[in-house]
XYZ file of C-alpha atoms in Angstrom:
414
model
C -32.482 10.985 37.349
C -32.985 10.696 33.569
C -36.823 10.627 31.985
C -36.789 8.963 28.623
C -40.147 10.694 27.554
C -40.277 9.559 23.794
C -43.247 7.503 22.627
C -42.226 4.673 19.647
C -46.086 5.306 18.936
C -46.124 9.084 18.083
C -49.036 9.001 20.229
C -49.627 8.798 23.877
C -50.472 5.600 24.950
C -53.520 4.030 26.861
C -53.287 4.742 30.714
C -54.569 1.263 31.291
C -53.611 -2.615 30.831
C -55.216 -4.837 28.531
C -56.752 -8.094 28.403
C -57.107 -10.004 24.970
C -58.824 -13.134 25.077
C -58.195 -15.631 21.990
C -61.682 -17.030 21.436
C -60.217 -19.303 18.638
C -57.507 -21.376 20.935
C -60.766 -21.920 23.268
C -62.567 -23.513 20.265
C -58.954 -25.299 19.651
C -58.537 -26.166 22.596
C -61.996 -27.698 23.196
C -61.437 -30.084 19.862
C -58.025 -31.315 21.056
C -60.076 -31.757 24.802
C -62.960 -33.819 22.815
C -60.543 -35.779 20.528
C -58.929 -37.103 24.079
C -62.419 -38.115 25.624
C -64.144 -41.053 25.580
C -67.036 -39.908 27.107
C -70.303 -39.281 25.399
C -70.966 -35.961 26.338
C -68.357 -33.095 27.126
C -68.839 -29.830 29.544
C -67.242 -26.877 29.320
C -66.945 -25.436 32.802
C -67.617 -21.639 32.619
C -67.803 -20.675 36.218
C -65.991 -17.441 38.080
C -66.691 -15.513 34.750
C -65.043 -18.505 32.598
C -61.704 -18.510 34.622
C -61.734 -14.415 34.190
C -62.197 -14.795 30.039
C -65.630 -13.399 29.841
C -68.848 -16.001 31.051
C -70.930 -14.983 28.226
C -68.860 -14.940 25.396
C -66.427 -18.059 26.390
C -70.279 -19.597 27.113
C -71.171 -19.194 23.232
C -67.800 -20.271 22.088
C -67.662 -23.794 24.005
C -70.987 -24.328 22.792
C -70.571 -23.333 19.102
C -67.346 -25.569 19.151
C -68.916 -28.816 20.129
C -69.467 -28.782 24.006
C -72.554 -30.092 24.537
C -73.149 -28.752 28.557
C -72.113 -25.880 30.526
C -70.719 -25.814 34.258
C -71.589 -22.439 36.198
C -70.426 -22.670 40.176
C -73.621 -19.944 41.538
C -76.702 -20.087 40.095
C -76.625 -16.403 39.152
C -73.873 -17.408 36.445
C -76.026 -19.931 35.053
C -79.188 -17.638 34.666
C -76.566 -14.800 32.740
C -76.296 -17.394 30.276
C -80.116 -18.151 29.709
C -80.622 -14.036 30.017
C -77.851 -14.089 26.749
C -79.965 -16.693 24.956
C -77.930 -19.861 25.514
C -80.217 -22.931 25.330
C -77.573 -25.246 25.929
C -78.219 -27.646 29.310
C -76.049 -26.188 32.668
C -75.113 -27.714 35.270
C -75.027 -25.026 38.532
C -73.642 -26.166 41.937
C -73.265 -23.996 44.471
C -75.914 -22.166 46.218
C -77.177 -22.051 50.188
C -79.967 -24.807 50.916
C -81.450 -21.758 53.021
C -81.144 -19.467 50.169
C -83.918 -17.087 49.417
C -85.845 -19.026 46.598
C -85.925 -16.274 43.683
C -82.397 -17.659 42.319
C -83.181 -21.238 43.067
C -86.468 -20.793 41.647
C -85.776 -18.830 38.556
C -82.775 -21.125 37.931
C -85.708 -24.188 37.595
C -87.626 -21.566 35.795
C -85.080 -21.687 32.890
C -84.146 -25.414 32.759
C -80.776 -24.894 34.750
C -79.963 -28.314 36.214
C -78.877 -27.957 39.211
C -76.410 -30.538 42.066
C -78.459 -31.536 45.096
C -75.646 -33.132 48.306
C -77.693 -33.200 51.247
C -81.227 -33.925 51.790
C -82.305 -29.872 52.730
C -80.954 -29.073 49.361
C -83.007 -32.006 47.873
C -86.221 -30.321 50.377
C -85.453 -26.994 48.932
C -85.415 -27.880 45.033
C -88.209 -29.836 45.893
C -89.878 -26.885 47.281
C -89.349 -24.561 44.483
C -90.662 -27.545 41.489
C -94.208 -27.664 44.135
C -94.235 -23.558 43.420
C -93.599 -23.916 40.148
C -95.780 -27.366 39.455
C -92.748 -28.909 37.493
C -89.982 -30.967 38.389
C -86.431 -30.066 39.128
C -83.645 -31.722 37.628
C -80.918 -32.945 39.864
C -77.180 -34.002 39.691
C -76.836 -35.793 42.719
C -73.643 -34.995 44.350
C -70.900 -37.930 46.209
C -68.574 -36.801 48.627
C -65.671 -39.007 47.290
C -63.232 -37.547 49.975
C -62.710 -34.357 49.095
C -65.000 -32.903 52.146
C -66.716 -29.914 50.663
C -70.232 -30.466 48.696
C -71.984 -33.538 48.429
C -73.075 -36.561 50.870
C -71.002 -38.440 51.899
C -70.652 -42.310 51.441
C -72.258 -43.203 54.867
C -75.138 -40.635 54.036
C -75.442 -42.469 50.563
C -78.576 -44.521 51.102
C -80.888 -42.404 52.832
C -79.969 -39.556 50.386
C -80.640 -41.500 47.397
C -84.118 -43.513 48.622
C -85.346 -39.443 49.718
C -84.060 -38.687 46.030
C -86.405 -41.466 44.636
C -89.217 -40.272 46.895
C -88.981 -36.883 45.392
C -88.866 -38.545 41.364
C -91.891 -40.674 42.537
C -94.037 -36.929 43.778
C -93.073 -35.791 40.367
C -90.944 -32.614 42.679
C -87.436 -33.975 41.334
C -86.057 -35.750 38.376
C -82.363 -37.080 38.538
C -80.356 -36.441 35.595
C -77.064 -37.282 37.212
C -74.496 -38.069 39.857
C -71.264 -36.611 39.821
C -68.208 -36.218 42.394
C -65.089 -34.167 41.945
C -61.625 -36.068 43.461
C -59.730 -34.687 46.272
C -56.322 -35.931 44.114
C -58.044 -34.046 41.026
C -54.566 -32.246 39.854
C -52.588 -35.730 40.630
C -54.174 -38.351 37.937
C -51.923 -41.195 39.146
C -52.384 -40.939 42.981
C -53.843 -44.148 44.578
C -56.815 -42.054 46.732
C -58.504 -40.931 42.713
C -58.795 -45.113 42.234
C -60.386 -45.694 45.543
C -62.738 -42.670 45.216
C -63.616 -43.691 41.947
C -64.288 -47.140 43.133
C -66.676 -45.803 45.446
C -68.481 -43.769 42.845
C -69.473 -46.164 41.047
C -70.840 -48.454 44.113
C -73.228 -44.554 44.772
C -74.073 -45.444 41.438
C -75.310 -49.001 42.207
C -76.892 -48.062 45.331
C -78.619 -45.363 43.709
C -80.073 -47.508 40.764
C -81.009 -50.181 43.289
C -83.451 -47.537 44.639
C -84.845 -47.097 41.688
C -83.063 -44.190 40.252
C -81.937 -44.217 36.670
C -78.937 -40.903 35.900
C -78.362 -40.695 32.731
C -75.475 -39.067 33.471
C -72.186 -40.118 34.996
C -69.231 -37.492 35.429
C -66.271 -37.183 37.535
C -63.117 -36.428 35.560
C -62.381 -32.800 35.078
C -59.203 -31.370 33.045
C -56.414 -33.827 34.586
C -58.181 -36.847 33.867
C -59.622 -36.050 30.703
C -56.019 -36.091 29.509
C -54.191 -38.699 31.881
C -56.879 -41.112 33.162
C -59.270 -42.327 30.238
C -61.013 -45.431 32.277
C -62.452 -42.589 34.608
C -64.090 -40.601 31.580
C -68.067 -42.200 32.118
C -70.650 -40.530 30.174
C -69.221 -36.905 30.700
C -66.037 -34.911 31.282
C -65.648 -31.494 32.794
C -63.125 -29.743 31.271
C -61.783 -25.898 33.422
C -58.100 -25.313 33.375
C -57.155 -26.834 29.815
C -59.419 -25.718 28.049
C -57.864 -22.002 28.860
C -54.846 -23.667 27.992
C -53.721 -23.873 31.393
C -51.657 -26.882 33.078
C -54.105 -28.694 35.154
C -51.708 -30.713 36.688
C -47.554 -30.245 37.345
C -46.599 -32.881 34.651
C -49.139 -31.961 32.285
C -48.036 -29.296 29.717
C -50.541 -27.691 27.718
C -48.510 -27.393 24.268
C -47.999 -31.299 24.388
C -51.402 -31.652 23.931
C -52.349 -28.927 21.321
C -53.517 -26.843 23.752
C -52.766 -23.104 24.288
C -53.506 -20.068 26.657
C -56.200 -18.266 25.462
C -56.074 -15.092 27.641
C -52.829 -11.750 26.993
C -52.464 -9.015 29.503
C -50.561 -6.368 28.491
C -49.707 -2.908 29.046
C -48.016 0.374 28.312
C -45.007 1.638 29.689
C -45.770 4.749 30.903
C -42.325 5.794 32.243
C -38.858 4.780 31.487
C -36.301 6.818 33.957
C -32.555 5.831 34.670
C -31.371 6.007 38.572
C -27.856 6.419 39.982
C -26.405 3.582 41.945
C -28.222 3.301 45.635
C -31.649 4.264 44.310
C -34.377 2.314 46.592
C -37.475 1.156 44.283
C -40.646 1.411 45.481
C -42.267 1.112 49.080
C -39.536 0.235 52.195
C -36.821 0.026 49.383
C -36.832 -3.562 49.284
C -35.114 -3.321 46.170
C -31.554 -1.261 46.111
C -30.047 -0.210 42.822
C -26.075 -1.549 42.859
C -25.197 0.483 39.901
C -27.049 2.959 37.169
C -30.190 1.086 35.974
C -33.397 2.039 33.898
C -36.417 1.377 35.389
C -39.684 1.297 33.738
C -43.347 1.805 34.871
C -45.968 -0.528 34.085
C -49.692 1.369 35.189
C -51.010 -2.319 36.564
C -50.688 -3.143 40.610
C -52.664 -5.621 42.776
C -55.796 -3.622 42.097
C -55.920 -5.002 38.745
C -54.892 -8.625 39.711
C -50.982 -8.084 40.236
C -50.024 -10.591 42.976
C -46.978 -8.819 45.114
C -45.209 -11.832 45.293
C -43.712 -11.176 42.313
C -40.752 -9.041 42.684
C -37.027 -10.146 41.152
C -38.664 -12.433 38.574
C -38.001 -11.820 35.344
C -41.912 -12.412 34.082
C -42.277 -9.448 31.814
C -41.721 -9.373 28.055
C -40.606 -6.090 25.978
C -39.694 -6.245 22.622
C -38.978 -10.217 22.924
C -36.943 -10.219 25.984
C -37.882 -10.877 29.540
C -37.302 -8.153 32.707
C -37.412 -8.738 36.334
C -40.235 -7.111 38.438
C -38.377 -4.546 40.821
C -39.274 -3.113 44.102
C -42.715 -4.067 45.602
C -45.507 -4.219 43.486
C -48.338 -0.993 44.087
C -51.910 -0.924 44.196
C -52.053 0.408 40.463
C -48.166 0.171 39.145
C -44.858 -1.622 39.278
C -42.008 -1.595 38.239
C -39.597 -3.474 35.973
C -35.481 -3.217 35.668
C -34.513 -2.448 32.480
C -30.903 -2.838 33.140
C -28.017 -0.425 32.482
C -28.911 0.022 28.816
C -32.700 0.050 27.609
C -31.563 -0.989 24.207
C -34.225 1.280 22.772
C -36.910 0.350 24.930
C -39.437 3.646 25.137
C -42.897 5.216 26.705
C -45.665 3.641 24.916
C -43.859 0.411 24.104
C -45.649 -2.489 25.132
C -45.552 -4.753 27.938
C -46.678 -8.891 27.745
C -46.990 -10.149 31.581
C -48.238 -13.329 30.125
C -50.233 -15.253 27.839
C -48.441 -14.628 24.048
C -46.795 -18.018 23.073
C -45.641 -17.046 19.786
C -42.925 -14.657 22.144
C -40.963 -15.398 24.706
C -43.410 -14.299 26.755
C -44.357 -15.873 30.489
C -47.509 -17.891 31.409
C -50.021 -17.355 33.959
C -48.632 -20.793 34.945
C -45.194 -19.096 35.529
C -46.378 -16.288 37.345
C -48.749 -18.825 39.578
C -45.300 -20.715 40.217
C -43.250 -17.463 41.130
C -46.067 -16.841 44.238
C -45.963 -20.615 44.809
C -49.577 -21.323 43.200
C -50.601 -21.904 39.787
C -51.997 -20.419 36.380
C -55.266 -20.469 37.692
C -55.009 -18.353 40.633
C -53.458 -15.812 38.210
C -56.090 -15.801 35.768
C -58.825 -15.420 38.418
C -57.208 -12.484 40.036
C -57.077 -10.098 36.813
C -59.899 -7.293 37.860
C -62.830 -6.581 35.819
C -61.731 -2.880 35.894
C -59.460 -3.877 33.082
C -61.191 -3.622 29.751
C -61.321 -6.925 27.813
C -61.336 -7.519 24.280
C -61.806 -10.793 21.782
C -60.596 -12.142 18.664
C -60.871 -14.696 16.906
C -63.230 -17.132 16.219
C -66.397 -17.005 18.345
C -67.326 -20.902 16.862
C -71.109 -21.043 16.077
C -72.519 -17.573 16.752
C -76.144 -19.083 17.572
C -75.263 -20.928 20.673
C -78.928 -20.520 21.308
C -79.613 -23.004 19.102
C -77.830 -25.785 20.722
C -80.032 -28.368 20.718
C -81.323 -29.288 24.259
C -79.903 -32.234 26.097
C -81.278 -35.812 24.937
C -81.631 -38.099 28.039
C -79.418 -41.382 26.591
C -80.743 -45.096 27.582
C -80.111 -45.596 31.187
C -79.507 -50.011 31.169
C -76.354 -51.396 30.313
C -74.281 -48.430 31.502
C -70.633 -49.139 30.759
C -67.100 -47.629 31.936
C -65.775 -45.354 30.090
């Protein structure tokens, strides 16, 4: 064995990985998003720490660059934001109808509007407005077939006229109704036109109790680019505007979008084997002649999915190297073939996320463990330190101007 020690650096580099995050292709990204919509008002959906780019900061961006709501999953996410000073109106939407009220009330507290799908959640919010003598504002929630949150269709009635009830005690006020499709990542599939077809008869059934949303959303990142006629009043845009696909035959660079999120790191180690060398735990990988191996200080610790081994998904110096041997809890390996043609300790190491290289996408390393982008992005650990660049679009998100109900009659389809 053979321990190529030199640094290119003249330094010793970083024991860690790195995670850049491209504030300026999220601001991009949101304009070539907006420029597609023919909605009125556009979300930026910042939930699970904005995809793993940083809640807070990704938060200000979207809003400095023309998104006019936010979309947190937990409450907790939404009252970050108002803790950071963002004004802008949220949308939160998941949270236990027997949850101890401090979240539920301090998200009402701070203006966080908040989805309502059964009739204990509506009791609940209802509850907590009573406490706090003023009204909670609701998204009303369909179940349009995709059998998680939200009544469903057969529940529709009674859920709405207890809705009303609630608007007419002054408890609740409802901003909006909403569903999310089961066929969400398939545009074109028939079940998206039925489900959408029975959206909009909620809607009807809602305003013939007497309730008047302002606010009409469904689509999210695969319709705002491939289904236009399902738009309403607001999209939700996750996945694309990361620059991720959101959908197999939708590729982000044919619509001006790009990733905005790097990881990188240092090699650490760069050693040649002899011929019949086993790599790495059970020796799942076998050397067939002389290689050079070289060790990358990230494992599934820091977000690493195992799956991964024999694809060539790492970039060095411009050229791509398979993963060898089975991926640790902190490091992996990568086979630098029988010559390293320079390669050295301290160079660096793009798993994915550069597209001015060669380098692979989080959507090719979710396709190498049979999932997608997303998954990958979600997985990268906080123990990895982050850092921005780039333009952070309006630095005073704060000072978004609140939400401005729009006229409720003559509602027309997007």
């Amino acid at each position: 064995m053979r321990l190529i020690a030199q640094s290119n650096t003249g330094t010793s580099a970083a024991l860690s990985g790195q995670v850049n995050v491209d504030l300026s292709a999220i601001s991009d990204n949101i304009a070539a998003l907006k420029s597609r919509s023919r909605a009125r008002f556009f979300m930026a959906v910042v939930k699970g720490n904005a995809y793993g780019h940083g809640l807070v900061e990704v938060a200000r961006t979207a809003v400095g660059s023309g998104a006019d709501w936010l979309g947190t999953a937990q409450l907790r996410e939404a009252i970050e934001l108002r803790k950071a000073g963002i004004t802008a109106p949220i949308l939160s939407w998941l949270y236990l109808a027997s949850q101890t009220s401090a979240d539920i009330l301090e998200a009402v507290r701070n203006n966080v509007d908040v989805s309502v799908g059964s009739v204990p959640q509506l009791e609940v919010l209802a509850g907590a407005a009573r406490q706090l003598g003023r009204p909670a504002v609701v998204h009303l929630e369909l179940d349009s077939g995709l059998s998680r949150g939200g009544a469903r269709k057969e529940d529709w009635a009674e859920f709405v006229a207890r809705a009303r009830e609630a608007e007419l005690d002054g408890s609740l006020r409802v901003r909006g109704i909403w569903t999310h499709l089961a066929w969400a990542d398939v545009p074109a599939h028939p079940a998206n036109a039925a489900a959408v077809a029975d959206y909009e008869q909620a809607v009807e059934v809602a305003e013939a109790a007497g309730l008047t949303p302002g606010l009409r959303h469904v689509s999210s990142s695969a319709n705002i680019l491939d289904r236009p006629e399902h738009h309403f009043d607001m999209v939700r845009a996750g996945l694309a505007m990361y620059g991720l696909a959101p959908a197999d035959h939708l590729h982000p660079a044919d619509f001006g979008l790009r990733p905005a999120l790097k990881v990188t790191a240092p090699l650490v180690m760069v050693k040649k084997v002899p011929a019949g060398t086993g790599i790495s735990y059970e020796h799942q990988a076998i050397t067939y002649e002389p290689r050079y191996l070289g060790l990358i200080p990230l494992g599934y610790a820091d977000g690493v999915p195992k799956g991964i081994s024999g694809r060539p998904l790492v970039t060095i110096r411009g050229r791509r190297y398979p993963v060898i041997g089975k991926v640790c809890m902190d490091q992996f390996m990568v086979d630098l073939g029988p010559d390293p043609l320079g390669i050295a300790v301290g160079d660096t190491a793009v798993l994915f996320g550069d597209p001015a290289t060669s380098a692979a996408s989080a959507d090719d390393w979710g396709a190498a463990i049979g999932s997608h982008g997303d998954e990958i992005i979600n997985r990268i650990a906080p123990r990895l330190p982050r850092s921005y660049s780039g333009s952070a679009g309006h630095s005073g998100a704060s000072e978004c101007p609140d939400y401005q109900e729009p006229a409720v009659s003559g509602h027309a389809h997007a």
